[in-house]
Amino acid sequence: MSRRISVELAKRVKDLPPYLFAAIDRMKRDAIAKDVDLIDLSIGDPDIPTPEHIVQRMKKAVENPAHHRYPSYEGMLSFRQAVADWYKRRFHVSLDPKTEVLSLIGSKEGIGHIPLAFINPGDVALVPSPGYPVYPVAALFAGGRAHLMPLLRKNNFLPDLKAIPAGVIKKARLMFINYPNNPTSAVAGRGFYEDIINFAAKNNIIVCHDAAYSEIYYNNQKPLSFLQIPGAKDVGIEFHSLSKTYNMTGWRIGFAVGNEKVIAGLGKVKTNLDSGIFQAVQEAGLEALNTEEPVLEKIRNRYQERRDALYHGLKKIGLEVEKPKATFYLWVRAPKNFDSSGFVAHLLEKTGVLATPGSGFGAPGEGYVRFALTVPVKRIKEAVERIKRRI
Ligand SMILES: *Cc1c(COP(=O)(O)O)cnc(C)c1O
């Protein structure tokens, strides 16, 4: 008789939406197996290495035995102080490093955990769609439900707060927003944030602004922090990541800042689940936050060169493209006879260029594909040439 137990997935895992990139992953593997000269514009992971001074600091920090022990869950005070200093310099916003800053094992970790602190079964989280897939899943894992706020071109890819039904608003405890936006590359202005703050205050909803791309901008048009807007700290927090700004996706370090009570709630969840970030990584993170401006400018210029090459290239071919003011993504309308997945499949098969189907970020992303600027400009030009010949 078999002694093997029957392994049954929990309902929350069974209920997960289908992984919409699975088909693309398969196509990518097939292309690689067939030796296709793949130009992969599907990944939001910088190809540029972490700046040298950060790597050097890490090497030294690793040798310090004090760092070999458990870190504190809320992060070293020196790292949180560096966050507060950076915030003051970059956004002119004051933060108390002891109560208004929390270190995270990448911002994904904080985003994934925050509904556990504030969502009860049956509660609603308002999430942008298309959007980062973690928002709705995190709500689901907490026993809540995600209400999608469509990001449409006619609204400049901002959610239409007036379109949210009153019954949904009543059950909403939490709202995610994300500007500069992945995947649409839209940025938000002061007026939008003011509307969000009024909406949240009126309806008692915690705002979680994901600002992972606040430092990937063009033409010196610096995106705003949500916390720069008066009243923001009364209603919410902002998530930041060192991943995109300093090419540190593999290091796993980010932070949340803002409303003291919301930060404490998230911290409480974290004390019970993780033991913080390796302190050597926090030291390197502190070094990262003090990076000299020219180093960052060089990274931004590189993305700008790539953005211009891809934007002008695709536009010339006749594709409808949003010109990003920030982020390293291009949100491109699929030609009329294609849906998102169909266009991605067509591109891969005919040109070896891989993009991400917009529908993978939520139904309102249907009809679009996302290109990431995470390959050198020479490869981007090659991609444009190939697409030109086959479209
Ligand atoms: C990359 C990304 C993150 C997460 O970054 P971490 O590496 O976990 O800090 C969060 N939000 C968005 C929208 C992203 O694109």
Coordinates of N, CA and C and ligand atoms in Angstrom, one line a residue, residues 44 105-109 111 131-132 134-135 178 180-183 210-213 239-244 248-250 252-255 328-329 370, ligand 1:
G44 N 11.9 43.2 -16.7 CA 12.1 44.4 -15.9 C 13.3 44.3 -15.0
I105 N 12.8 43.6 2.6 CA 13.7 42.7 1.8 C 13.3 42.8 0.4
G106 N 13.5 44.0 -0.2 CA 12.9 44.3 -1.5 C 11.5 44.9 -1.3
S107 N 11.1 45.8 -2.1 CA 9.7 46.4 -1.9 C 8.6 45.4 -2.1
K108 N 8.9 44.4 -3.0 CA 7.9 43.3 -3.2 C 7.5 42.7 -1.9
E109 N 8.5 42.5 -1.0 CA 8.2 41.9 0.3 C 7.2 42.7 1.1
I111 N 5.1 45.0 -0.1 CA 3.8 45.0 -0.8 C 3.0 43.7 -0.6
G131 N -1.3 46.2 -13.9 CA -0.5 46.6 -12.8 C 0.4 45.4 -12.3
Y132 N 1.3 45.7 -11.4 CA 2.2 44.8 -10.8 C 1.4 43.6 -10.2
V134 N 1.6 41.5 -8.0 CA 1.7 41.2 -6.5 C 0.5 41.9 -5.8
Y135 N 0.0 43.1 -6.2 CA -1.0 43.8 -5.5 C -2.3 42.9 -5.3
N178 N 0.7 53.3 -8.2 CA 2.1 53.1 -8.7 C 2.5 54.1 -9.8
P180 N 6.0 56.6 -11.0 CA 5.9 56.3 -12.4 C 5.5 54.8 -12.5
N181 N 4.6 54.6 -13.5 CA 3.9 53.3 -13.6 C 4.5 52.2 -14.4
N182 N 4.5 51.0 -13.8 CA 4.8 49.8 -14.5 C 3.4 49.1 -14.7
P183 N 3.0 48.8 -15.9 CA 3.7 48.8 -17.2 C 3.5 50.0 -18.1
D210 N 3.5 52.8 -4.6 CA 4.6 52.1 -5.0 C 5.5 53.0 -5.9
A211 N 6.6 53.4 -5.4 CA 7.4 54.4 -6.1 C 8.7 53.8 -6.6
A212 N 8.7 52.5 -7.0 CA 9.9 51.8 -7.4 C 10.7 52.5 -8.5
Y213 N 10.0 53.3 -9.4 CA 10.6 53.9 -10.5 C 10.8 55.4 -10.3
F239 N 6.3 53.0 -0.9 CA 7.3 51.9 -1.0 C 8.4 52.3 -2.0
H240 N 9.6 52.1 -1.6 CA 10.7 52.4 -2.5 C 11.6 51.1 -2.6
S241 N 12.3 51.1 -3.7 CA 13.2 50.0 -3.9 C 14.6 50.4 -4.4
L242 N 15.6 49.8 -3.9 CA 16.9 50.1 -4.4 C 17.2 49.3 -5.7
S243 N 16.3 48.4 -6.1 CA 16.5 47.5 -7.2 C 16.7 48.2 -8.5
K244 N 15.8 49.1 -8.9 CA 15.8 49.7 -10.2 C 16.8 50.9 -10.2
M248 N 20.2 46.9 -8.4 CA 20.4 46.0 -7.3 C 19.3 45.0 -7.1
T249 N 18.7 44.6 -8.2 CA 17.5 43.7 -8.1 C 17.9 42.4 -7.3
G250 N 19.1 41.9 -7.4 CA 19.5 40.7 -6.8 C 19.8 40.8 -5.3
R252 N 18.1 42.4 -2.9 CA 16.9 42.4 -2.1 C 16.9 43.4 -0.9
I253 N 16.7 44.7 -1.3 CA 16.6 45.7 -0.3 C 15.7 46.8 -0.8
G254 N 14.8 47.3 0.0 CA 13.9 48.4 -0.2 C 13.4 48.9 1.1
F255 N 12.5 49.8 1.0 CA 12.0 50.4 2.3 C 10.6 51.0 2.1
F328 N 11.7 52.3 -17.3 CA 12.4 51.8 -18.5 C 11.5 50.9 -19.3
Y329 N 10.2 51.3 -19.4 CA 9.3 50.5 -20.2 C 8.6 51.3 -21.3
R370 N 4.4 45.4 -23.6 CA 5.4 46.1 -22.9 C 6.8 45.8 -23.4
Ligands
LIG1 C1 10.4 45.9 -9.7 C2 9.2 46.4 -9.0 C3 9.0 46.3 -7.7 C4 9.8 45.4 -6.7 O1 11.1 45.7 -6.6 P1 11.9 45.0 -5.5 O2 13.1 44.4 -6.2 O3 11.1 43.9 -4.8 O4 12.3 46.1 -4.5 C5 7.9 46.8 -7.1 N1 6.9 47.4 -7.8 C6 7.1 47.5 -9.1 C7 6.0 48.2 -9.9 C8 8.2 47.0 -9.8 O5 8.2 47.1 -11.1

